Coordinates of C-alpha atoms and ligand atoms in Angstrom, one line a residue:
M6 CA -26.8 32.0 3.4
N7 CA -26.1 33.0 -0.2
K8 CA -23.0 31.1 -1.2
E9 CA -22.2 33.3 -4.3
R10 CA -22.3 36.5 -2.2
I11 CA -20.1 35.0 0.4
S12 CA -17.6 33.8 -2.2
A13 CA -17.7 37.2 -3.9
Y14 CA -17.1 38.9 -0.5
L15 CA -14.3 36.5 0.4
A16 CA -12.6 37.0 -3.0
S17 CA -12.8 40.8 -2.5
L18 CA -10.8 40.4 0.7
E19 CA -7.9 38.8 -1.2
P20 CA -5.0 41.3 -1.6
M21 CA -4.2 39.8 -5.1
D22 CA -0.7 41.4 -4.7
D23 CA 1.3 38.9 -6.7
P24 CA 1.4 40.5 -10.2
K25 CA 2.8 37.3 -11.8
L26 CA 0.0 35.1 -10.4
N27 CA -2.6 37.8 -11.3
R28 CA -1.4 37.7 -14.9
L29 CA -1.4 33.9 -15.0
R30 CA -4.9 33.7 -13.5
A31 CA -6.2 36.3 -16.1
C32 CA -4.6 34.3 -19.0
A33 CA -5.9 30.9 -17.7
E34 CA -9.4 32.3 -17.2
A35 CA -9.4 34.0 -20.7
D36 CA -8.5 30.6 -22.2
G37 CA -11.1 28.8 -20.3
V38 CA -8.6 26.7 -18.2
P39 CA -10.3 25.5 -15.0
I40 CA -7.8 26.7 -12.4
V41 CA -8.4 26.8 -8.6
R42 CA -10.9 29.3 -7.4
I43 CA -9.7 32.3 -5.5
E44 CA -10.9 30.9 -2.2
T45 CA -9.3 27.5 -2.9
E46 CA -6.0 29.2 -3.8
A47 CA -6.0 31.0 -0.4
F48 CA -6.7 27.7 1.3
L49 CA -3.9 25.9 -0.6
R50 CA -1.4 28.7 0.2
T51 CA -2.4 28.6 3.9
M52 CA -2.1 24.8 4.0
V53 CA 1.4 24.9 2.4
K54 CA 2.4 27.5 5.1
V55 CA 1.0 25.4 7.9
L56 CA 2.5 22.1 6.6
R57 CA 5.8 23.3 5.1
P58 CA 5.8 20.2 2.9
Q59 CA 9.2 19.0 1.5
R60 CA 7.5 17.0 -1.2
V61 CA 4.1 17.7 -2.9
L62 CA 2.3 15.6 -5.5
E63 CA -0.3 17.4 -7.6
I64 CA -2.6 15.5 -9.9
G65 CA -3.9 17.9 -12.6
T66 CA -1.4 20.6 -13.6
A67 CA -3.4 22.3 -16.3
V68 CA -1.2 25.4 -17.1
G69 CA 0.8 25.2 -13.8
Y70 CA -1.1 27.8 -11.8
S71 CA -1.7 25.9 -8.6
S72 CA 1.8 24.4 -8.7
I73 CA 3.2 27.8 -8.9
V74 CA 1.0 29.0 -6.0
M75 CA 2.2 26.1 -3.8
A76 CA 5.9 26.6 -4.8
R77 CA 5.7 30.3 -4.2
A78 CA 4.1 29.6 -0.8
G79 CA 7.2 27.5 0.1
A80 CA 6.6 23.9 -1.0
A81 CA 10.2 22.7 -1.6
W82 CA 9.5 20.2 -4.4
I83 CA 6.5 19.4 -6.5
D84 CA 5.8 16.6 -8.8
T85 CA 2.7 17.5 -11.0
I86 CA 0.9 15.2 -13.4
E87 CA -0.9 16.3 -16.6
N88 CA -2.0 14.3 -19.7
Y89 CA -3.5 17.0 -21.9
E90 CA -0.8 17.6 -24.6
K91 CA -2.0 21.1 -25.5
R92 CA -1.5 22.3 -21.9
I93 CA 1.8 20.7 -21.2
P94 CA 4.1 23.2 -23.1
I95 CA 2.1 26.1 -21.7
A96 CA 2.6 24.8 -18.1
R97 CA 6.3 24.3 -18.8
G98 CA 6.6 27.8 -20.1
N99 CA 4.8 29.3 -17.1
I100 CA 6.9 27.3 -14.6
K101 CA 10.1 28.4 -16.3
D102 CA 9.0 32.0 -16.4
C103 CA 8.6 31.9 -12.7
G104 CA 12.0 30.4 -12.3
L105 CA 10.5 27.3 -10.8
D106 CA 11.7 24.6 -13.2
G107 CA 14.2 23.4 -10.6
R108 CA 11.5 22.7 -8.1
I109 CA 8.4 21.7 -10.1
R110 CA 8.7 18.5 -12.1
L111 CA 5.9 18.0 -14.7
L112 CA 5.2 14.3 -15.3
E113 CA 3.4 13.8 -18.6
G114 CA 0.8 11.1 -19.0
D115 CA -2.3 9.5 -17.5
A116 CA -2.4 10.0 -13.7
G117 CA -3.6 6.4 -13.2
D118 CA -0.4 5.1 -14.9
I119 CA 2.0 7.6 -13.4
L120 CA 0.7 6.9 -9.8
K121 CA 1.5 3.2 -10.4
E122 CA 4.9 4.0 -11.9
L123 CA 5.8 6.3 -9.0
K124 CA 5.1 3.6 -6.6
Q125 CA 7.0 0.9 -8.5
S126 CA 10.0 3.1 -9.0
G127 CA 10.1 3.3 -5.1
T128 CA 9.8 7.1 -5.0
E129 CA 9.8 8.7 -1.6
T130 CA 6.4 9.5 -0.2
Y131 CA 4.7 12.9 -0.4
D132 CA 3.9 15.2 2.5
L133 CA 1.0 16.8 0.6
V134 CA -1.1 15.6 -2.3
F135 CA -3.4 17.9 -4.2
L136 CA -5.9 16.0 -6.3
D137 CA -7.5 18.2 -9.0
A138 CA -8.0 16.2 -12.2
A139 CA -10.7 13.9 -13.7
K140 CA -13.4 13.8 -11.0
G141 CA -14.7 10.4 -12.0
Q142 CA -11.3 8.7 -11.3
Y143 CA -10.6 9.9 -7.7
L144 CA -11.9 6.7 -6.1
N145 CA -9.9 4.5 -8.5
W146 CA -6.8 6.4 -7.8
L147 CA -7.2 6.6 -4.0
P148 CA -5.4 3.3 -3.2
D149 CA -2.3 4.4 -5.1
I150 CA -2.4 7.9 -3.7
V151 CA -2.6 6.5 -0.1
R152 CA 0.4 4.2 -0.9
L153 CA 2.4 7.4 -1.8
M154 CA 1.6 9.0 1.5
H155 CA 3.1 8.4 5.0
P156 CA 1.3 8.9 8.4
G157 CA 0.7 12.6 8.8
S158 CA 0.6 13.3 5.0
V159 CA -2.3 15.4 3.9
L160 CA -4.6 14.9 0.9
I161 CA -6.5 17.9 -0.4
T162 CA -9.1 17.2 -3.1
D163 CA -10.8 20.0 -5.1
N164 CA -14.3 20.2 -6.6
V165 CA -15.9 17.7 -4.3
L166 CA -19.2 19.5 -4.1
Q167 CA -19.5 19.7 -8.0
D168 CA -21.0 23.1 -8.2
E169 CA -23.3 22.3 -5.3
T170 CA -24.9 19.4 -7.0
V171 CA -23.3 16.5 -5.1
M172 CA -26.1 16.3 -2.5
E173 CA -28.9 16.1 -5.2
S174 CA -30.7 12.9 -6.0
R175 CA -29.2 11.3 -9.2
F176 CA -32.5 11.8 -10.9
L177 CA -32.0 15.6 -10.7
I178 CA -28.6 15.3 -12.4
P179 CA -28.4 15.4 -16.2
R180 CA -27.9 11.9 -17.5
R181 CA -24.5 12.5 -19.0
E182 CA -23.2 13.7 -15.5
R183 CA -24.7 10.9 -13.5
T184 CA -21.6 8.7 -13.5
T185 CA -19.3 11.4 -12.3
H186 CA -21.9 12.5 -9.7
A187 CA -22.2 8.9 -8.3
R188 CA -18.4 8.5 -8.3
M189 CA -17.9 11.7 -6.4
R190 CA -20.4 10.6 -3.8
D191 CA -18.6 7.2 -3.5
Y192 CA -15.3 9.0 -3.2
L193 CA -16.5 11.2 -0.4
Y194 CA -18.1 8.2 1.4
E195 CA -14.8 6.4 1.1
L196 CA -12.8 9.3 2.5
K197 CA -15.1 9.5 5.5
H198 CA -15.2 5.7 6.1
D199 CA -11.6 4.6 5.4
A200 CA -10.3 4.0 8.9
R201 CA -6.8 5.1 7.8
L202 CA -8.0 8.6 7.0
E203 CA -9.5 11.5 9.0
T204 CA -11.4 13.8 6.6
S205 CA -13.2 17.1 6.8
V206 CA -15.2 18.3 3.8
I207 CA -15.1 22.1 3.6
P208 CA -17.8 23.8 1.5
A209 CA -15.5 26.6 0.3
G210 CA -14.9 27.3 -3.4
D211 CA -16.2 24.3 -5.3
G212 CA -15.8 22.1 -2.2
I213 CA -12.5 21.0 -0.8
S214 CA -11.8 17.8 1.2
L215 CA -9.0 17.8 3.7
S216 CA -7.7 14.3 4.8
V217 CA -4.8 13.2 6.9
L218 CA -3.3 9.7 6.8
L219 CA -3.4 8.5 10.4
D220 CA -0.7 6.6 12.4
P221 CA -1.6 2.9 12.5
E222 CA -2.1 3.2 16.3
D223 CA -4.6 6.0 15.9
Q224 CA -6.8 4.2 13.4
Ligands
SAH324 N1 -4.7 22.2 -10.6 C1 -4.8 23.2 -11.7 C2 -6.1 22.9 -12.5 C3 -6.3 21.5 -13.0 S1 -7.6 21.3 -14.1 C4 -4.9 24.6 -11.2 O1 -5.7 24.8 -10.3 O2 -4.1 25.4 -11.7 C5 -7.6 19.6 -14.2 C6 -6.5 19.1 -15.1 O3 -6.4 17.6 -14.9 C7 -6.8 19.3 -16.6 O4 -5.8 20.1 -17.2 C8 -6.8 17.9 -17.2 O5 -6.3 17.8 -18.5 C9 -6.1 17.1 -16.2 N2 -6.4 15.7 -16.2 C10 -7.7 15.2 -16.2 N3 -7.6 13.8 -16.2 C11 -6.3 13.5 -16.1 C12 -5.6 12.2 -16.1 N4 -6.3 11.1 -16.1 N5 -4.3 12.2 -16.0 C13 -3.6 13.4 -16.0 N6 -4.2 14.6 -16.0 C14 -5.5 14.6 -16.1
MG325 MG1 -10.3 22.2 -9.6

């Protein structure tokens, strides 16, 4: 199977009938902002329609694209975290332009710190978490993310196959990418072996993992 041809074919099936999202995608791509791939966007939109989440937590806003996708798909409330100062005003502008500033709250700062603050402030749990930020930190953040979930909450993680290099031996990975490579493998191992979670890794887009937090009696 040729993954690039499958992706191109699947992308060609997308109606791309939301002019606002098309414009945002074109701008983000022109500026080199790493937004969700078209297949991943379709997956997210479908999951939001399946789950009908009241509260979503997104880690990695970039310019707001995936938040806007989830809000337009029906997510009632989204908290989204971003630490890159240059992108924050752009994200705020895009969210406002779409009339979603009453439903999407942008939290500025390092996700590791904000996850801890959210827990300490006794915020309500989230029905859906979309993790799409610094790949090397996922495993470190997982305990705080799980604490912000309730049984039945879903965690979707993007880019878990790392451009299809995740299965390679570390010796085939450029030296500067080895730490992230090892950490992503550890993260996937943890998702599969943490008894509290049931996880499926889907080789669509750049690799998506789909996890659900189990009821204690099902663990
Ligand atoms: N979800 C977005 C794309 C996110 S790209 C979309 O699909 O539209 C990943 C983003 O995570 C980048 O903008 C990056 O600045 C941010 N990020 C990386 N590490 C972070 C951290 N430690 N805390 C907060 N944001 C972080
Ligand atoms: Mg991504």
